[in-house]
CSV table of C-alpha atoms in Angstrom, one decimal:
chain,number,residue,atom,x,y,z
A,57,MET,CA,0.0,0.0,0.0
A,58,HIS,CA,1.5,3.3,-1.1
A,59,LYS,CA,1.1,6.1,1.5
A,60,VAL,CA,-0.1,9.6,0.4
A,61,LEU,CA,0.1,12.9,2.2
A,62,ILE,CA,-2.1,15.8,1.0
A,63,VAL,CA,-0.8,19.4,1.7
A,64,ASP,CA,-3.2,22.2,0.8
A,65,ASP,CA,-4.8,25.0,2.8
A,66,GLU,CA,-8.0,24.9,0.8
A,67,TYR,CA,-10.5,22.4,2.3
A,68,LEU,CA,-12.3,21.8,-0.9
A,69,MET,CA,-9.1,21.0,-2.8
A,70,ARG,CA,-8.1,18.5,0.0
A,71,LYS,CA,-11.5,16.9,-0.2
A,72,ALA,CA,-11.4,16.6,-3.9
A,73,LEU,CA,-8.0,15.0,-3.8
A,74,ARG,CA,-9.1,12.7,-1.0
A,75,ILE,CA,-12.0,11.4,-3.1
A,76,VAL,CA,-9.9,10.8,-6.2
A,77,ILE,CA,-7.0,9.1,-4.4
A,78,SER,CA,-9.3,7.0,-2.2
A,79,GLU,CA,-10.9,5.6,-5.4
A,80,MET,CA,-7.5,4.3,-6.5
A,81,GLU,CA,-6.5,0.8,-5.5
A,82,GLY,CA,-3.1,0.5,-3.8
A,83,PHE,CA,-3.1,4.0,-2.2
A,84,GLN,CA,-3.8,5.1,1.4
A,85,ILE,CA,-4.1,8.7,2.5
A,86,VAL,CA,-2.2,8.8,5.8
A,87,GLY,CA,-2.5,12.5,6.5
A,88,GLU,CA,-3.5,16.0,5.5
A,89,ALA,CA,-1.7,19.3,6.3
A,90,GLU,CA,-2.8,22.9,5.9
A,91,SER,CA,0.6,24.6,6.4
A,92,GLY,CA,4.3,24.0,5.6
A,93,LEU,CA,5.3,23.4,9.2
A,94,GLU,CA,2.5,20.8,9.6
A,95,ALA,CA,3.6,19.2,6.3
A,96,LEU,CA,7.2,18.8,7.5
A,97,LYS,CA,6.0,17.3,10.8
A,98,LEU,CA,3.7,14.8,9.2
A,99,SER,CA,6.3,13.8,6.6
A,100,GLU,CA,8.6,12.9,9.5
A,101,GLU,CA,5.9,11.0,11.4
A,102,LEU,CA,4.1,9.2,8.5
A,103,SER,CA,6.9,8.6,6.0
A,104,PRO,CA,4.6,9.1,2.9
A,105,ASP,CA,5.6,7.7,-0.5
A,106,LEU,CA,3.8,10.5,-2.3
A,107,VAL,CA,3.0,14.1,-1.4
A,108,PHE,CA,0.5,16.3,-3.2
A,109,MET,CA,1.9,19.7,-2.4
A,110,ASP,CA,0.3,23.1,-2.9
A,111,ILE,CA,2.8,26.0,-3.3
A,112,LYS,CA,0.9,28.8,-1.6
A,113,ILE,CA,0.5,27.5,2.0
A,114,PRO,CA,1.0,29.2,5.4
A,115,THR,CA,4.2,29.3,7.4
A,116,ILE,CA,6.6,27.8,4.8
A,117,ASN,CA,5.7,27.7,1.1
A,118,GLY,CA,5.3,24.4,-0.7
A,119,LEU,CA,8.5,24.6,-2.7
A,120,GLU,CA,10.6,25.1,0.3
A,121,VAL,CA,8.8,22.2,2.1
A,122,SER,CA,9.4,20.1,-1.0
A,123,ARG,CA,13.1,21.0,-1.0
A,124,LYS,CA,13.4,19.9,2.7
A,125,ILE,CA,11.6,16.6,2.1
A,126,LYS,CA,13.6,15.8,-1.0
A,127,GLN,CA,16.9,16.6,0.8
A,128,LYS,CA,16.0,14.2,3.6
A,129,TYR,CA,14.0,11.6,1.7
A,130,PRO,CA,15.0,11.7,-2.0
A,131,LYS,CA,12.8,8.7,-2.9
A,132,THR,CA,9.6,10.5,-1.8
A,133,SER,CA,7.6,11.5,-4.9
A,134,ILE,CA,6.2,15.1,-4.8
A,135,ILE,CA,3.4,16.4,-7.0
A,136,VAL,CA,3.2,20.1,-6.9
A,137,LEU,CA,-0.1,21.9,-7.3
A,138,THR,CA,-0.4,25.6,-7.9
A,139,ALA,CA,-2.9,28.2,-9.3
A,140,HIS,CA,0.0,30.3,-10.5
A,141,SER,CA,1.8,29.7,-13.8
A,142,TYR,CA,4.9,31.6,-12.8
A,143,PHE,CA,8.0,30.4,-14.8
A,144,GLN,CA,10.1,30.8,-11.7
A,145,TYR,CA,8.0,28.4,-9.7
A,146,ALA,CA,8.2,25.7,-12.4
A,147,GLN,CA,12.0,26.3,-12.7
A,148,THR,CA,12.5,26.0,-9.0
A,149,ALA,CA,10.3,22.9,-8.9
A,150,ILE,CA,12.5,21.2,-11.5
A,151,GLN,CA,15.7,22.1,-9.6
A,152,ILE,CA,14.3,20.6,-6.4
A,153,GLY,CA,13.4,17.4,-8.2
A,154,VAL,CA,9.6,17.4,-7.8
A,155,ASP,CA,8.0,14.7,-9.9
A,156,GLU,CA,5.1,16.5,-11.4
A,157,TYR,CA,4.0,20.2,-11.7
A,158,LEU,CA,0.3,20.7,-12.1
A,159,LEU,CA,-1.7,23.9,-12.6
A,160,LYS,CA,-5.0,24.3,-10.8
A,161,PRO,CA,-7.7,23.6,-11.6
A,162,CYS,CA,-6.0,20.3,-12.5
A,163,SER,CA,-7.6,17.4,-14.3
A,164,PHE,CA,-8.6,14.5,-12.0
A,165,ASP,CA,-8.0,12.2,-14.9
A,166,ARG,CA,-4.4,13.4,-14.9
A,167,ILE,CA,-4.1,12.7,-11.2
A,168,ARG,CA,-5.3,9.2,-11.8
A,169,GLU,CA,-2.7,8.8,-14.6
A,170,ILE,CA,0.0,10.0,-12.2
A,171,LEU,CA,-1.0,7.5,-9.6
A,172,ASN,CA,-1.2,4.6,-12.0
A,173,GLU,CA,2.2,5.5,-13.4
A,174,TYR,CA,3.6,5.6,-9.9
A,175,LYS,CA,2.1,2.2,-9.1
A,176,GLU,CA,3.6,0.7,-12.3
A,177,ASN,CA,7.0,2.1,-11.5
A,178,HIS,CA,7.0,1.0,-7.8
A,179,VAL,CA,5.6,-2.6,-8.0
A,180,GLU,CA,8.9,-3.9,-6.7
A,181,LYS,CA,8.9,-1.5,-3.7
A,182,ARG,CA,9.7,-3.6,-0.7
A,183,SER,CA,8.2,-3.0,2.6
A,184,TYR,CA,10.5,-4.3,5.3
A,185,SER,CA,7.9,-3.5,7.9
A,186,ALA,CA,5.3,-5.6,6.2
A,187,GLU,CA,7.6,-8.6,6.2
A,188,LEU,CA,8.1,-8.2,10.0
A,189,ILE,CA,4.4,-7.5,10.7
A,190,LYS,CA,3.4,-10.7,8.9
A,191,HIS,CA,5.1,-12.9,11.5
A,192,LEU,CA,3.9,-10.6,14.3
A,193,THR,CA,0.2,-11.1,13.3
A,194,GLU,CA,0.8,-14.8,12.8
A,195,LYS,CA,2.1,-15.0,16.4
A,196,ASP,CA,5.3,-16.7,15.4
A,197,PHE,CA,8.0,-15.4,17.7
A,198,SER,CA,10.8,-17.6,16.4
A,199,LYS,CA,10.3,-16.6,12.7
A,200,THR,CA,10.0,-13.0,13.8
A,201,TYR,CA,13.3,-13.3,15.6
A,202,GLU,CA,14.9,-14.7,12.4
A,203,LYS,CA,13.4,-12.0,10.3
A,204,ILE,CA,14.8,-9.2,12.4
A,205,HIS,CA,18.4,-10.1,11.5
A,206,LYS,CA,17.5,-10.4,7.8
A,207,ILE,CA,15.6,-7.1,7.7
A,208,GLY,CA,18.3,-5.3,9.6
A,209,GLY,CA,21.0,-6.4,7.2
A,210,LEU,CA,18.8,-5.4,4.1
A,211,ILE,CA,18.0,-2.0,5.4
A,212,PHE,CA,21.6,-1.1,6.1
A,213,LYS,CA,22.8,-2.7,2.9
A,214,GLN,CA,20.2,-0.7,0.9
A,215,THR,CA,21.5,2.7,2.2
A,216,GLY,CA,24.1,4.2,4.5
A,217,ASN,CA,22.0,7.3,5.0
A,218,PRO,CA,20.9,7.5,8.7
A,219,ASP,CA,17.9,9.6,7.7
A,220,LEU,CA,16.5,6.9,5.3
A,221,ILE,CA,17.3,4.2,7.9
A,222,TYR,CA,15.4,6.2,10.5
A,223,ARG,CA,12.5,6.3,8.1
A,224,GLU,CA,12.4,2.5,7.7
A,225,LEU,CA,12.7,1.9,11.4
A,226,LYS,CA,10.0,4.5,12.1
A,227,GLU,CA,7.6,2.7,9.8
A,228,ILE,CA,8.4,-0.6,11.6
A,229,LEU,CA,7.7,1.1,15.0
A,230,THR,CA,4.4,2.6,13.8
A,231,ASP,CA,3.1,-0.7,12.2
A,232,SER,CA,4.2,-2.8,15.1
A,233,LEU,CA,2.3,-0.6,17.6
A,234,ASP,CA,-0.7,-0.9,15.4
A,235,VAL,CA,-0.7,-4.7,16.2
A,236,ILE,CA,-1.5,-4.0,19.8
A,237,SER,CA,-5.2,-3.5,20.2
A,238,CYS,CA,-6.8,-0.8,22.6
A,239,MET,CA,-3.9,1.5,21.9
A,240,ASP,CA,-5.1,5.0,23.0
A,241,GLN,CA,-2.9,8.1,22.3
A,242,ALA,CA,-1.4,8.2,25.8
A,243,TYR,CA,-0.5,4.5,25.6
A,244,ARG,CA,1.0,5.0,22.2
A,245,ASP,CA,3.0,8.1,23.2
A,246,SER,CA,4.6,6.1,26.1
A,247,TYR,CA,5.8,3.5,23.6
A,248,GLU,CA,7.0,6.1,21.1
A,249,LYS,CA,9.1,7.4,24.0
A,250,LYS,CA,10.2,4.0,25.2
A,251,PHE,CA,11.3,3.0,21.7
A,252,ARG,CA,12.8,6.3,20.6
A,253,ILE,CA,15.0,5.8,17.6
A,254,SER,CA,18.4,7.3,18.5
A,255,GLU,CA,21.1,8.5,16.1
A,256,MET,CA,23.3,5.6,17.2
A,257,ILE,CA,20.7,3.0,16.3
A,258,CYS,CA,20.5,4.5,12.7
A,259,LYS,CA,24.3,4.1,12.4
A,260,ASP,CA,24.8,0.6,13.8
A,261,VAL,CA,22.9,-2.4,12.3
A,262,VAL,CA,23.5,-4.5,15.5
A,263,LEU,CA,21.9,-1.8,17.7
A,264,ALA,CA,19.1,-1.6,15.2
A,265,GLU,CA,18.5,-5.3,15.5
A,266,PHE,CA,18.5,-5.1,19.3
A,267,TRP,CA,16.0,-2.3,19.1
A,268,MET,CA,13.7,-4.3,16.8
A,269,PHE,CA,13.9,-7.4,19.1
A,270,ASP,CA,12.9,-5.4,22.1
A,271,LEU,CA,10.0,-3.8,20.1
A,272,VAL,CA,8.5,-7.1,18.8
A,273,ASP,CA,9.1,-8.7,22.2
A,274,GLU,CA,7.0,-6.0,23.8
A,275,VAL,CA,4.3,-6.3,21.2
A,276,PHE,CA,4.1,-10.1,21.7
A,277,LYS,CA,3.9,-9.6,25.5
A,278,GLN,CA,1.3,-6.8,25.5
A,279,ARG,CA,-0.9,-8.5,23.0
A,280,SER,CA,-0.8,-11.8,25.0
A,281,ILE,CA,-1.5,-9.9,28.3
A,282,GLN,CA,-4.6,-8.3,26.8
A,283,ASN,CA,-5.8,-11.8,25.8
A,284,HIS,CA,-4.7,-13.4,29.1
A,285,PRO,CA,-4.1,-10.9,32.0
A,286,GLN,CA,-2.7,-13.7,34.2
A,287,LEU,CA,0.4,-13.7,32.0
A,288,ILE,CA,1.5,-10.4,33.6
A,289,LYS,CA,3.0,-12.3,36.5
A,290,VAL,CA,4.8,-14.7,34.1
A,291,PHE,CA,6.6,-11.8,32.3
A,292,THR,CA,7.4,-10.0,35.6
A,293,TYR,CA,9.0,-13.3,36.8
A,294,LEU,CA,11.0,-13.6,33.7
A,295,GLU,CA,12.4,-10.1,33.8
A,296,ASP,CA,13.3,-10.5,37.5
A,297,HIS,CA,15.0,-13.9,36.9
A,298,MET,CA,16.6,-13.6,33.5
A,299,LYS,CA,20.0,-13.9,35.1
A,300,LYS,CA,19.1,-17.1,36.8
A,301,GLU,CA,18.1,-20.5,35.7
A,302,VAL,CA,14.4,-20.3,34.7
A,303,SER,CA,12.0,-23.2,34.1
A,304,LEU,CA,8.4,-23.5,33.1
A,305,GLN,CA,7.7,-25.1,36.5
A,306,SER,CA,9.2,-22.1,38.4
A,307,ALA,CA,7.3,-19.6,36.3
A,308,ALA,CA,4.1,-21.6,36.7
A,309,ASN,CA,4.6,-21.7,40.5
A,310,TYR,CA,5.3,-18.0,40.7
A,311,SER,CA,2.2,-17.0,38.6
A,312,GLU,CA,0.0,-19.6,40.3
A,313,LEU,CA,-0.9,-21.3,37.1
A,314,SER,CA,-0.8,-25.0,36.3
A,315,LEU,CA,2.2,-26.3,34.3
A,316,SER,CA,0.1,-27.6,31.5
A,317,TYR,CA,-2.1,-24.5,31.3
A,318,LEU,CA,0.9,-22.1,31.1
A,319,SER,CA,2.5,-24.3,28.5
A,320,ARG,CA,-0.6,-24.3,26.2
A,321,LEU,CA,-1.1,-20.6,26.8
A,322,PHE,CA,2.5,-19.7,25.8
A,323,LYS,CA,2.5,-21.9,22.8
A,324,LYS,CA,-0.8,-20.3,21.6
A,325,GLU,CA,0.4,-16.7,22.0
A,326,PHE,CA,4.1,-17.0,20.9
A,327,GLY,CA,4.0,-20.0,18.6
A,328,ILE,CA,7.0,-21.5,20.5
A,329,ASN,CA,7.3,-23.2,23.8
A,330,PHE,CA,8.3,-21.4,27.0
A,331,THR,CA,11.9,-22.8,27.1
A,332,ASN,CA,12.7,-21.7,23.6
A,333,TYR,CA,11.4,-18.2,24.3
A,334,VAL,CA,13.6,-17.9,27.4
A,335,SER,CA,16.6,-19.1,25.4
A,336,LEU,CA,15.9,-16.5,22.7
A,337,LYS,CA,15.7,-13.8,25.3
A,338,LYS,CA,18.9,-14.8,27.0
A,339,VAL,CA,20.8,-15.1,23.8
A,340,ARG,CA,19.7,-11.7,22.7
A,341,LYS,CA,20.7,-10.2,26.0
A,342,SER,CA,24.1,-12.0,25.9
A,343,LYS,CA,24.7,-10.6,22.4
A,344,LYS,CA,24.3,-7.1,23.7
A,345,LEU,CA,26.6,-7.9,26.6
A,346,LEU,CA,29.3,-9.3,24.3
A,347,LYS,CA,29.1,-6.3,22.1
A,348,GLU,CA,29.2,-3.7,24.8
A,349,SER,CA,31.9,-5.2,27.1
A,350,ASP,CA,35.0,-7.4,27.1
A,351,ILE,CA,33.5,-10.0,29.4
A,352,GLY,CA,34.7,-13.5,28.9
A,353,ILE,CA,32.4,-16.2,27.3
A,354,ALA,CA,32.3,-18.2,30.5
A,355,ASP,CA,31.4,-15.1,32.6
A,356,ALA,CA,28.7,-14.2,30.0
A,357,ALA,CA,27.2,-17.7,30.4
A,358,PHE,CA,27.2,-17.4,34.1
A,359,GLU,CA,25.6,-13.9,33.9
A,360,PHE,CA,22.5,-15.5,32.3
A,361,GLY,CA,22.1,-18.5,34.6
A,362,TYR,CA,24.2,-21.0,32.6
A,363,ASN,CA,26.5,-22.9,34.9
A,364,GLU,CA,28.4,-24.5,32.1
A,365,SER,CA,29.8,-22.3,29.3
A,366,SER,CA,29.7,-25.3,26.9
A,367,TYR,CA,25.9,-25.6,27.2
A,368,PHE,CA,25.6,-21.8,26.8
A,369,CYS,CA,27.6,-22.0,23.6
A,370,LYS,CA,25.4,-24.9,22.3
A,371,VAL,CA,22.2,-22.9,22.9
A,372,PHE,CA,23.8,-19.8,21.4
A,373,LYS,CA,24.9,-21.6,18.2
A,374,GLY,CA,21.6,-23.4,17.9
A,375,ILE,CA,19.9,-20.0,17.7
A,376,GLU,CA,22.5,-17.8,15.9
A,377,GLY,CA,24.3,-20.5,13.8
A,378,ILE,CA,27.6,-19.4,15.2
A,379,THR,CA,29.4,-19.6,18.6
A,380,PRO,CA,29.6,-16.6,21.0
A,381,THR,CA,33.3,-16.3,20.1
A,382,GLN,CA,32.6,-16.2,16.4
A,383,TYR,CA,29.8,-13.6,17.0
A,384,ARG,CA,32.2,-11.3,18.9
A,385,GLU,CA,34.9,-11.8,16.1
A,386,ASN,CA,32.3,-10.8,13.5
A,387,LEU,CA,31.5,-7.6,15.4
A,388,ARG,CA,35.2,-6.5,15.2
A,389,LYS,CA,35.5,-7.0,11.5
């Protein structure tokens, strides 16, 4: 689905564009702005693929807004709309790199043509967020974990531009939070703050993968809690005992649930058994520790409740495909 932002201070024009675009398959209007400042804010928050931009708008004119958007997100398509046929406007628009320059009143048939042309030229557009959300909605934690590493590598391979990486991660954050039901604005704001995308995350693929793991882990947990509130105690227990040996039996005892019931519940919500989930969590945390410190492998194993480093290495390799030592060596390359 291609995301569209409409920027025009005339209500009737926005309404007309809304009607035409909404009729087109494959496009979704994600926002409307009446001023330049609002347009810049929404382009950051919503990451639109296309922007219909009026020139004469309050605060910052449409050409300057287009320039700023193109500088930061060169792949965003901008269709400029104006009631003034000034040569200078058209010349500036060309220099900025806008994709279309239309005079008002513009033909709605021409707008449909532009949208169809865009769709034909962007059929190969890949949504990394959609790939991740697919497994989130299917409640498959293990496949989601595997997808994180793949997506992280693809995003950073595609571009070294931190602004474009931020945009991809922002889309992942927005779409992931949409998976959690009953998400009011205050609730959402708290998660936006908790999972703030820092400059460092946009420059380091490993940190970006850690960020994605924590995000999807939270989505899985919150969604399962909404379905089964008794799981709150289970997750509290896990966070408090992640550096100790954890078993299904100990979690069941703490949460006052029967062993079989907790096992079924966990499999239903996460698509994997309890023990595998704990292993994934511990390996993810140990990877962060290995990256951020010079701690020895044996000490790292002990840090997460493994009394034998050989068993820790076996679990680590079973999940990551490489040993902890190889993982650390790869980080230094």
